[in-house]
mmCIF file of N, CA and C in Angstrom:
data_model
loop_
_atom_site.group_PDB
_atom_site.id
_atom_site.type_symbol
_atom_site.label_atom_id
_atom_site.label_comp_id
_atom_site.label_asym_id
_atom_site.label_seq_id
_atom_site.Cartn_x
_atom_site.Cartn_y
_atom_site.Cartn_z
ATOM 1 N N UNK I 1 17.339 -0.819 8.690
ATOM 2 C CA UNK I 1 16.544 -0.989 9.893
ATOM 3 C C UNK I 1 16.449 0.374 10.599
ATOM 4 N N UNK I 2 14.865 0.850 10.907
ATOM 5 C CA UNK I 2 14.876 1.999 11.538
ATOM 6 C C UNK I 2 15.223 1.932 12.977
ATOM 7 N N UNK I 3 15.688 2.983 13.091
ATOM 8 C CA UNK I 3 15.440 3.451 14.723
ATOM 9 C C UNK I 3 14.830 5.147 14.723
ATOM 10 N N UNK I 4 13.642 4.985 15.627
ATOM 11 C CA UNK I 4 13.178 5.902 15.539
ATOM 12 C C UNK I 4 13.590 7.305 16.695
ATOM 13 N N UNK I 5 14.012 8.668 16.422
ATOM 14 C CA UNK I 5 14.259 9.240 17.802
ATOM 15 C C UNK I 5 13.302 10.050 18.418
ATOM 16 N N UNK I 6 13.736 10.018 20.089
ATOM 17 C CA UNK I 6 12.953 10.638 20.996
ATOM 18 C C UNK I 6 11.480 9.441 21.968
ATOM 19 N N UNK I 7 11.707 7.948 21.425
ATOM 20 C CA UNK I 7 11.106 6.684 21.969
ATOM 21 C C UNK I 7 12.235 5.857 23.039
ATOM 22 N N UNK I 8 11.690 5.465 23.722
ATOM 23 C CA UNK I 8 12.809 4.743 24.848
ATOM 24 C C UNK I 8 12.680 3.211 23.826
ATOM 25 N N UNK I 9 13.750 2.837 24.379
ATOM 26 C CA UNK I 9 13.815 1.062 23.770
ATOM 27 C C UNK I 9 14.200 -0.377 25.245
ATOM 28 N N UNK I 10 13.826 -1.131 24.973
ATOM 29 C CA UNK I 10 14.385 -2.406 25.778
ATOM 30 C C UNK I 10 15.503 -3.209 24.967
ATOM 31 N N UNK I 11 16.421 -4.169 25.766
ATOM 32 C CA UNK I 11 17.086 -4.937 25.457
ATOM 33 C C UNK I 11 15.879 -6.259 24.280
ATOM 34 N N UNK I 12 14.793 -6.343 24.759
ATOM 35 C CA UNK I 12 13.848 -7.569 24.471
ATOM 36 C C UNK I 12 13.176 -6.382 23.113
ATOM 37 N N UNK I 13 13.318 -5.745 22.671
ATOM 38 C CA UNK I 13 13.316 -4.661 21.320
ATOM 39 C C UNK I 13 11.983 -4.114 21.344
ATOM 40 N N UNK I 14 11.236 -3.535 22.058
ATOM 41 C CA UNK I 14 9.956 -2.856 22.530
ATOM 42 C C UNK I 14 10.405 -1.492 22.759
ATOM 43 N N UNK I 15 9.829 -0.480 22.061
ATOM 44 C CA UNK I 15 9.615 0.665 22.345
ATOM 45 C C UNK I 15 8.607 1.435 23.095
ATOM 46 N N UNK I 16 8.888 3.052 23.837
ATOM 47 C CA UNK I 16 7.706 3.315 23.981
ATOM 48 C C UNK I 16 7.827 4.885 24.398
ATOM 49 N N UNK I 17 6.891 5.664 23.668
ATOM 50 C CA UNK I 17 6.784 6.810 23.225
ATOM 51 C C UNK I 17 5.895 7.698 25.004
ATOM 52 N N UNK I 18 7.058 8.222 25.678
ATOM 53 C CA UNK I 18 6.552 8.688 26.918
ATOM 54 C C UNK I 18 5.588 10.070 26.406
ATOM 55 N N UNK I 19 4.904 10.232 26.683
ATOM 56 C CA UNK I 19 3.711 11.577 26.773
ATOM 57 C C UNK I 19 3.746 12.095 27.952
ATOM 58 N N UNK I 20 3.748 12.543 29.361
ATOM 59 C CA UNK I 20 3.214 12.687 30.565
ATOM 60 C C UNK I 20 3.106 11.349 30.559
ATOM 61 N N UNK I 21 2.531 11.147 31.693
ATOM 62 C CA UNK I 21 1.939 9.800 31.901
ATOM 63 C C UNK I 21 1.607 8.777 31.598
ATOM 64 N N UNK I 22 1.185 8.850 29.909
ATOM 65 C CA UNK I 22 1.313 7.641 29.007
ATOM 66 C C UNK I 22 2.234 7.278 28.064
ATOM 67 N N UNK I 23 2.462 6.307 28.069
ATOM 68 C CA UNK I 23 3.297 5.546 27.428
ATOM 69 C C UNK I 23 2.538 4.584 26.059
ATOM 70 N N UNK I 24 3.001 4.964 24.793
ATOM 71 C CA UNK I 24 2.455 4.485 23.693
ATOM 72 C C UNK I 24 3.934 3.427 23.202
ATOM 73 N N UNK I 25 3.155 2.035 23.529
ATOM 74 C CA UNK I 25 3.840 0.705 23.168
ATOM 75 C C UNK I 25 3.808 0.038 21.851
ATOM 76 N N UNK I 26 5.196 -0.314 21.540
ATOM 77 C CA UNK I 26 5.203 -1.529 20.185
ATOM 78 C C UNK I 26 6.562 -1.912 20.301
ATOM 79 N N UNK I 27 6.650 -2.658 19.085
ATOM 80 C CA UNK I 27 7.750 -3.360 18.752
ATOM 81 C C UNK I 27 8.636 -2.907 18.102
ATOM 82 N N UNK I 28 9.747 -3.006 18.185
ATOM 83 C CA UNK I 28 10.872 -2.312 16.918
ATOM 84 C C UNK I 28 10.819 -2.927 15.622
ATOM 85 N N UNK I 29 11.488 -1.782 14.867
ATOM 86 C CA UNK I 29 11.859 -2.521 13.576
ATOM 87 C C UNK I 29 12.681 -3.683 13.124
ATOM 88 N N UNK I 30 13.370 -3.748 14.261
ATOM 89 C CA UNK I 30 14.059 -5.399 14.215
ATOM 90 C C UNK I 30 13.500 -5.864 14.532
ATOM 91 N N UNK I 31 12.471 -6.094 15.613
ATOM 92 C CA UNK I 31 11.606 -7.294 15.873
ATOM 93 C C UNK I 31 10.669 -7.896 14.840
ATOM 94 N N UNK I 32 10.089 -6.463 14.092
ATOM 95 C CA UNK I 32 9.525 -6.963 13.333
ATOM 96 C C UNK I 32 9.708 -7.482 12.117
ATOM 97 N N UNK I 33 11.467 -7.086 11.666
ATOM 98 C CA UNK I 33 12.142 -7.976 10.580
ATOM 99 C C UNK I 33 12.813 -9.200 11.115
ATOM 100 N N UNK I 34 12.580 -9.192 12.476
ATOM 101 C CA UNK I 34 12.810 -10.517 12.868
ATOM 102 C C UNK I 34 11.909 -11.597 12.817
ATOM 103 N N UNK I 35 10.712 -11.308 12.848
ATOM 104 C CA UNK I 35 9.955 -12.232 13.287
ATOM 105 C C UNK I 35 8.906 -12.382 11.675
ATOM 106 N N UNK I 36 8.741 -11.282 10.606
ATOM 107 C CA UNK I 36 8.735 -11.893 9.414
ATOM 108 C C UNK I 36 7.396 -11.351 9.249
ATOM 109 N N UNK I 37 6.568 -11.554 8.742
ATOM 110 C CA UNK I 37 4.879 -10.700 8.089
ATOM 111 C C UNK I 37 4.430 -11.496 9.365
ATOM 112 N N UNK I 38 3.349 -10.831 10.251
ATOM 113 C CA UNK I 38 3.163 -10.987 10.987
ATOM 114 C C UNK I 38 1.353 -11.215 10.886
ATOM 115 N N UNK I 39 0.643 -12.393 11.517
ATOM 116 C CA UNK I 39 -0.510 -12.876 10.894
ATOM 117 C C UNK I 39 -1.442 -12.677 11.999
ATOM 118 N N UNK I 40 -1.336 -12.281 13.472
ATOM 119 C CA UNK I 40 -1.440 -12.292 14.642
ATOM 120 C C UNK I 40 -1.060 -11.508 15.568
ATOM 121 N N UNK I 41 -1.950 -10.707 16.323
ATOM 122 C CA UNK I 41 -1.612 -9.952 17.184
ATOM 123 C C UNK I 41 -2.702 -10.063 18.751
ATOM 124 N N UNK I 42 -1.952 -10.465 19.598
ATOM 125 C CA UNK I 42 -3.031 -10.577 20.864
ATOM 126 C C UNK I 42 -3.159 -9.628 21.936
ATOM 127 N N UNK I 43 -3.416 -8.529 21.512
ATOM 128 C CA UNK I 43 -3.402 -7.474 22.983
ATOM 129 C C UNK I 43 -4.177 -8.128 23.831
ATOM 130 N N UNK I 44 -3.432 -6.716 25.096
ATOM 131 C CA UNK I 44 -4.121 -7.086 26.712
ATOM 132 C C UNK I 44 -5.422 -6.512 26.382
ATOM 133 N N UNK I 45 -5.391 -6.936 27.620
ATOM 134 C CA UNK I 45 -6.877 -6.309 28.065
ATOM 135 C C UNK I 45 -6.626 -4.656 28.675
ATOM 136 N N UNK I 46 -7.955 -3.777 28.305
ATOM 137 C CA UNK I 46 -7.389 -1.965 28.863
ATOM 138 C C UNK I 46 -8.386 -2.810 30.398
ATOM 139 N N UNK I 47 -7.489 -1.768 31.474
ATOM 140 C CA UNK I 47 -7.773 -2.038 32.891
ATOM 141 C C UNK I 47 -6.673 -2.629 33.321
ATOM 142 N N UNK I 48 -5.913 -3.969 32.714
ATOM 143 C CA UNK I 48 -4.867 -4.723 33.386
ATOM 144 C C UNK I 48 -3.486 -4.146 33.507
ATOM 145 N N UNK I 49 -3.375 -3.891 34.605
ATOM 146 C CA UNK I 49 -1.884 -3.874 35.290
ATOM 147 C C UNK I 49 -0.747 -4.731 35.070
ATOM 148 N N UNK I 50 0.077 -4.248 34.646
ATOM 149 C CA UNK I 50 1.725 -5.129 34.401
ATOM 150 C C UNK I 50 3.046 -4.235 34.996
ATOM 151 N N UNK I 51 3.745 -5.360 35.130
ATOM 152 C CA UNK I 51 5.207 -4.682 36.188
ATOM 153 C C UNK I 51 6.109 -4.787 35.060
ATOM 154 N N UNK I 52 7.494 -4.297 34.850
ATOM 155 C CA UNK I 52 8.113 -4.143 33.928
ATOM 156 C C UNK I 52 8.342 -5.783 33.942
ATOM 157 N N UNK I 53 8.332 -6.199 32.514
ATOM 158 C CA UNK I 53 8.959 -6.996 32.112
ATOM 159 C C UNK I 53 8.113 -8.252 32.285
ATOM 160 N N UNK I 54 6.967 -7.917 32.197
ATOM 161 C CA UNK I 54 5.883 -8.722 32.326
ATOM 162 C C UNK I 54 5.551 -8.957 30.611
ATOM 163 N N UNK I 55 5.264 -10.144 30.139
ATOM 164 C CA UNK I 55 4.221 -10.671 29.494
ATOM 165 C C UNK I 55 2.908 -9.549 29.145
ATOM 166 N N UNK I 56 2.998 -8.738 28.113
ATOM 167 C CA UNK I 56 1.661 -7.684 27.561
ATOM 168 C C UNK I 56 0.921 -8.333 26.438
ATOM 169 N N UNK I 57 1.716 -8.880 25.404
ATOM 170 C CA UNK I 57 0.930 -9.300 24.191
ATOM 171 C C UNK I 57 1.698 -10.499 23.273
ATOM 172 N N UNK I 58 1.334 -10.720 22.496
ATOM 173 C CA UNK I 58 2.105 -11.580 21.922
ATOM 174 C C UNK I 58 1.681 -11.410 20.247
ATOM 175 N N UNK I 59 2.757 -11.405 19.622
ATOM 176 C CA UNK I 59 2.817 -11.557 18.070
ATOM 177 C C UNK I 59 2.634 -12.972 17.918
ATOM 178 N N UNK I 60 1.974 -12.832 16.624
ATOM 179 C CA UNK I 60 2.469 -14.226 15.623
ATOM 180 C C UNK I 60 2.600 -14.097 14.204
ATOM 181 N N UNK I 61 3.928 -14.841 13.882
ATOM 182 C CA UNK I 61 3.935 -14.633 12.250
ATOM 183 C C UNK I 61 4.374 -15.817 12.038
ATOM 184 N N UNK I 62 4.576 -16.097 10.276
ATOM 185 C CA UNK I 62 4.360 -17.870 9.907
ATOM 186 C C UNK I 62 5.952 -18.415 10.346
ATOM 187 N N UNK I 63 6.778 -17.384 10.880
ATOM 188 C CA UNK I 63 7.975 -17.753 11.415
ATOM 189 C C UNK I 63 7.791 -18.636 12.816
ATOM 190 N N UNK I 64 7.262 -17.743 14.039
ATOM 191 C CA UNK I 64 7.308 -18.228 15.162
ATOM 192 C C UNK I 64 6.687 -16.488 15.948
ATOM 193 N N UNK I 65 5.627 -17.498 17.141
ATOM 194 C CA UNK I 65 5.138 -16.860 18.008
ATOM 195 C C UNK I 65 6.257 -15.830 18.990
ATOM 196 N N UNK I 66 5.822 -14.682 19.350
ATOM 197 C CA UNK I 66 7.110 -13.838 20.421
ATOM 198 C C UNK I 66 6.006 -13.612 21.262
ATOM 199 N N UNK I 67 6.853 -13.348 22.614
ATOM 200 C CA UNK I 67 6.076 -12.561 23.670
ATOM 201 C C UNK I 67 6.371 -10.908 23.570
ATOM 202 N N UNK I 68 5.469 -9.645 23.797
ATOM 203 C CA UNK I 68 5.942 -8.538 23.749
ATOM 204 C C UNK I 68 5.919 -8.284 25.389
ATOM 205 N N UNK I 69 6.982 -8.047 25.961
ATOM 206 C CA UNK I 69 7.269 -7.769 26.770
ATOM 207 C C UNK I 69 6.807 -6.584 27.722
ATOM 208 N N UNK I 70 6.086 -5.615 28.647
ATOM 209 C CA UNK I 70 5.829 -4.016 29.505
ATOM 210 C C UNK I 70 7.736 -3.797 29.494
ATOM 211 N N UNK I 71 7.336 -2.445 28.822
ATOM 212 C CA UNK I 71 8.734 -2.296 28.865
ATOM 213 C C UNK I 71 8.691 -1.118 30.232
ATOM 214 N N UNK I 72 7.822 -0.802 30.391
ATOM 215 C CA UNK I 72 7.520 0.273 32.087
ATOM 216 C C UNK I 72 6.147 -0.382 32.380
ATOM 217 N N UNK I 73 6.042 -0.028 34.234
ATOM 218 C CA UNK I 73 5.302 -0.463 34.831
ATOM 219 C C UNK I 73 4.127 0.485 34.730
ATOM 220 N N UNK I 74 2.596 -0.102 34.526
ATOM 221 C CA UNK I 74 1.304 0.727 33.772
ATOM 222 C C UNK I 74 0.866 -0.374 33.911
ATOM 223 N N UNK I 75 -1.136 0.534 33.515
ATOM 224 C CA UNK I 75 -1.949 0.409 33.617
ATOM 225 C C UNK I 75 -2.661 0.150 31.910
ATOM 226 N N UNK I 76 -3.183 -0.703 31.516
ATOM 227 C CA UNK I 76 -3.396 -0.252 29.821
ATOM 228 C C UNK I 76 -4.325 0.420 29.811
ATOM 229 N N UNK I 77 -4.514 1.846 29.069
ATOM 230 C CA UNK I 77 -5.651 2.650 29.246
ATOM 231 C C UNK I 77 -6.234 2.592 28.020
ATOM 232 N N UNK I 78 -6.049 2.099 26.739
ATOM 233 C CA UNK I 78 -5.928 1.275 25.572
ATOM 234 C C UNK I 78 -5.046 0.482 24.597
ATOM 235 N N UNK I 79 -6.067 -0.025 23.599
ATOM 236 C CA UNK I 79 -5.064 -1.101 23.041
ATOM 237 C C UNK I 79 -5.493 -0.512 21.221
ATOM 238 N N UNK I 80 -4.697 -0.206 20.639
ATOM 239 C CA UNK I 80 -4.561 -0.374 18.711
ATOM 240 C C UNK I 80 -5.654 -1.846 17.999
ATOM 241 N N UNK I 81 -7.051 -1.948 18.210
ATOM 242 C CA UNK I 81 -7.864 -2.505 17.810
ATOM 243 C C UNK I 81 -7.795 -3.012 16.377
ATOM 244 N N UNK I 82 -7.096 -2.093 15.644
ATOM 245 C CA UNK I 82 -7.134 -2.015 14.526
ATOM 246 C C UNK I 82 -6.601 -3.511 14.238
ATOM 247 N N UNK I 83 -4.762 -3.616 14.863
ATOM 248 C CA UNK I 83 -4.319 -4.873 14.814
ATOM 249 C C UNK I 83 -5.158 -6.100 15.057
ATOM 250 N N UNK I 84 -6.358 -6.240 15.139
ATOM 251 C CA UNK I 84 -6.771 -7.295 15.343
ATOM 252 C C UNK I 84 -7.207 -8.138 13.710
ATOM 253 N N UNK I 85 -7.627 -7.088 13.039
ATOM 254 C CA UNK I 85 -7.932 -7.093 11.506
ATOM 255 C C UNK I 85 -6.590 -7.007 10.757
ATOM 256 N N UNK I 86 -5.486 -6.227 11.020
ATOM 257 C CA UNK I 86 -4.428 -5.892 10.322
ATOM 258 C C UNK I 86 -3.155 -6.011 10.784
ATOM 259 N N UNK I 87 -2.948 -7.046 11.639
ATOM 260 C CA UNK I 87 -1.534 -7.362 12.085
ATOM 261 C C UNK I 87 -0.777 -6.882 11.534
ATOM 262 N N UNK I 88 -0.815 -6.994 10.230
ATOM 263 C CA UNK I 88 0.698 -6.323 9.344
ATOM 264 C C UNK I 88 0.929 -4.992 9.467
ATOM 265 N N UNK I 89 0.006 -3.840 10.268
ATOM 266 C CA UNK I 89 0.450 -2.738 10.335
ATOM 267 C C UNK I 89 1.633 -2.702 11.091
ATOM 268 N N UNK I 90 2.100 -3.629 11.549
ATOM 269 C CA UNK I 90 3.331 -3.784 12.925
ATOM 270 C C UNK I 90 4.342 -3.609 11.781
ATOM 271 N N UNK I 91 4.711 -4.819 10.640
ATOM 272 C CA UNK I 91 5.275 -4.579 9.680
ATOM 273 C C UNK I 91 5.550 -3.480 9.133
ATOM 274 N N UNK I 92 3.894 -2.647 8.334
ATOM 275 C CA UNK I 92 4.362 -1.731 7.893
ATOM 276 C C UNK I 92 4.766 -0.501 8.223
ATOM 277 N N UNK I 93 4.292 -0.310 9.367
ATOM 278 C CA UNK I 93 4.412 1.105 10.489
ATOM 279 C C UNK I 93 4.498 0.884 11.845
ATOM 280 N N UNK I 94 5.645 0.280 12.151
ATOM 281 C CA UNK I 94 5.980 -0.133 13.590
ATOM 282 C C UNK I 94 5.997 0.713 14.726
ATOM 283 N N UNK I 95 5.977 2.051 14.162
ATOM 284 C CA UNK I 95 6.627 2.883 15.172
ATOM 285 C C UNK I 95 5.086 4.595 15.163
ATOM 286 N N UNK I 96 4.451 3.756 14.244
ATOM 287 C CA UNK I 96 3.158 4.870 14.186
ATOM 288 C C UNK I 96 2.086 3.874 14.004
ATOM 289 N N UNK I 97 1.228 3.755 13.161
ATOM 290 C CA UNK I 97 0.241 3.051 13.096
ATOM 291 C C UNK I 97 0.072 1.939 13.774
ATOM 292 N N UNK I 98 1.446 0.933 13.651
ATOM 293 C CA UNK I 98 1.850 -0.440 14.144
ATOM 294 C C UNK I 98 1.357 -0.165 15.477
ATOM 295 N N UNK I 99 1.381 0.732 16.674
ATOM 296 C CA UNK I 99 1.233 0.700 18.216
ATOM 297 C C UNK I 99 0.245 -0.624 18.329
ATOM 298 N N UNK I 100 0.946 -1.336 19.472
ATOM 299 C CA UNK I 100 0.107 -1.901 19.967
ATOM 300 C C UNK I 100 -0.918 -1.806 21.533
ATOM 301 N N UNK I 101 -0.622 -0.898 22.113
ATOM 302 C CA UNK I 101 -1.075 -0.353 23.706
ATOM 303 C C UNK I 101 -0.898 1.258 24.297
ATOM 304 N N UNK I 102 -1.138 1.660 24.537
ATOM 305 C CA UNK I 102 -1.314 2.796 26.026
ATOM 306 C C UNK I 102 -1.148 2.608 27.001
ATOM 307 N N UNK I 103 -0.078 3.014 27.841
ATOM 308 C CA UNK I 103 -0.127 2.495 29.149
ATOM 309 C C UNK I 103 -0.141 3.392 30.198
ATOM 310 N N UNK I 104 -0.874 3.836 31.408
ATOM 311 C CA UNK I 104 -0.630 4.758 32.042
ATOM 312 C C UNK I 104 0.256 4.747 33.146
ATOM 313 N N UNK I 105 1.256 5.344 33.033
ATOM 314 C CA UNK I 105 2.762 4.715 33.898
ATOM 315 C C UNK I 105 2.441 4.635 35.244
ATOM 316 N N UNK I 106 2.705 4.126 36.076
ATOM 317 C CA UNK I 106 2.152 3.838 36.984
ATOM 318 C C UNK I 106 3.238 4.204 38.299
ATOM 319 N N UNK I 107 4.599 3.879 37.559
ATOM 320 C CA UNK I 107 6.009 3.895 38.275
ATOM 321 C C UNK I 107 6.853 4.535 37.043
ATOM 322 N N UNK I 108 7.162 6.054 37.705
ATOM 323 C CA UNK I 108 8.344 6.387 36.861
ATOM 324 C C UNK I 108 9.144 5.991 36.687
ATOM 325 N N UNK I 109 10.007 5.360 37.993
ATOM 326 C CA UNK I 109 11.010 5.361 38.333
ATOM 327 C C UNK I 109 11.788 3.620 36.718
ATOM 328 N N UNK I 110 10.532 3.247 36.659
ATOM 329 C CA UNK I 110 10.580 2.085 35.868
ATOM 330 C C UNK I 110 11.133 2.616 34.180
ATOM 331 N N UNK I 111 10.909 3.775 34.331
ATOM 332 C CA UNK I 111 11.492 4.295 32.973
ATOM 333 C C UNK I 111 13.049 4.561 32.586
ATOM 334 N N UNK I 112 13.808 4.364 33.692
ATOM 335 C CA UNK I 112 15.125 4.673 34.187
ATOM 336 C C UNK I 112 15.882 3.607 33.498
ATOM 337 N N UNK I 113 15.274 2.373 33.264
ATOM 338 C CA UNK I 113 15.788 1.139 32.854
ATOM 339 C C UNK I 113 16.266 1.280 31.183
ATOM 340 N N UNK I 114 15.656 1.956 30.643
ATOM 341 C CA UNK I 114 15.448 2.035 29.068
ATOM 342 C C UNK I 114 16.094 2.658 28.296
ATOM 343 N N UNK I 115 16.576 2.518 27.164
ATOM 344 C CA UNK I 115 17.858 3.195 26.433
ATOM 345 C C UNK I 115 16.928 4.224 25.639
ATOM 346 N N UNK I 116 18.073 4.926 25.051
ATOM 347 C CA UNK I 116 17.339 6.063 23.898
ATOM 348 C C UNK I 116 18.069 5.309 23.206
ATOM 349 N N UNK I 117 17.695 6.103 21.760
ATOM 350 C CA UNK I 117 17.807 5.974 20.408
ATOM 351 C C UNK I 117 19.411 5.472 20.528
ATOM 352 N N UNK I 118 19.817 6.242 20.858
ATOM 353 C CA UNK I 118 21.787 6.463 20.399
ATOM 354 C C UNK I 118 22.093 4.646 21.285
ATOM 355 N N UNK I 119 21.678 4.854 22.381
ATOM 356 C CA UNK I 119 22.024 3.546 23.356
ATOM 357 C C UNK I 119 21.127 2.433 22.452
ATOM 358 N N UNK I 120 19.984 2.306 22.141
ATOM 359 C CA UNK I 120 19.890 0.984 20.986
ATOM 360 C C UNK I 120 20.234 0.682 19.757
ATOM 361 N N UNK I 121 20.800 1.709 19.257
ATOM 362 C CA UNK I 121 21.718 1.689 18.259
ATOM 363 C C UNK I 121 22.762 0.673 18.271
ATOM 364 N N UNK I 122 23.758 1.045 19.684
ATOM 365 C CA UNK I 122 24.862 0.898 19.819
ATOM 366 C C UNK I 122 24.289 -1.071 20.317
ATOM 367 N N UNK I 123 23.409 -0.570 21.153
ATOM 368 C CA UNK I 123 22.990 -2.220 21.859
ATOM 369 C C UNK I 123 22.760 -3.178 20.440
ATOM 370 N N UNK I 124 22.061 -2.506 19.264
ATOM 371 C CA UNK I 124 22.032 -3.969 18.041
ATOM 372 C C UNK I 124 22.695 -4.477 17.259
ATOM 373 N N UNK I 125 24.459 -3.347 17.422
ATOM 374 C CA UNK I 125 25.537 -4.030 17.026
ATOM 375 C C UNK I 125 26.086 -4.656 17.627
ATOM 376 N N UNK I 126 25.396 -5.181 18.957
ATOM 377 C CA UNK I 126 26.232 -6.043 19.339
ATOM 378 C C UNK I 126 25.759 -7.936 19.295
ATOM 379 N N UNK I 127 24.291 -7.515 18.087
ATOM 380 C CA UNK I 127 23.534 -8.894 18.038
ATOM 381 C C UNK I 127 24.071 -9.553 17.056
#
């Protein structure tokens, strides 16, 4: 199971790749060996506003539906279209191709919450 470095992570297994101001969103590699080939992907809408820990998108695979969680508070300034045709890129490239959103941070201070690499490491031995 990868972990990728220099991406923040959540407890709820969402990553997200800070730039300046934007934030490039997906799922981890455990989520996505959690949740199994994935057949479904529902991004937001670009324009809509979310507070951390809000409801952004939702997977589906023949396992069971997940919610993907705002892992920082933003604006979506886009969404990975592609997934709409190719869900399984989440599978195969979770952490590059797989993206599912852009977000333009809206609240730094919301980034404070989020582990690095070394801290989700340590957080998935304890699942």
């Amino acid at each position: 199971m990868a972990v990728s470095q220099g991406l923040l992570y959540t407890r709820d297994h969402e990553w997200a790749k800070v730039e300046g101001d934007t934030a490039t969103v997906g799922i981890t590699d455990y989520a996505q060996e959690q949740l199994g080939e994935l057949v479904f992907v529902e991004l937001p809408k670009v324009g809509k506003d979310f507070g951390v820990h809000k409801e952004l998108a939702v997977v589906e695979s023949s396992k069971a539906a997940s919610d993907v969680y705002c892992p920082v508070a933003g604006k979506v300034a886009a969404v990975n279209a592609e997934l709409e045709a190719k869900p399984e890129l989440i599978n195969e490239d979770c952490y590059g191709r797989g993206w599912i959103c852009k977000l333009k941070v809206t609240d730094q201070k919301s980034l404070q919450n989020l582990m690095d690499a070394a801290k989700y490491e340590e957080y998935l031995k304890t699942l």
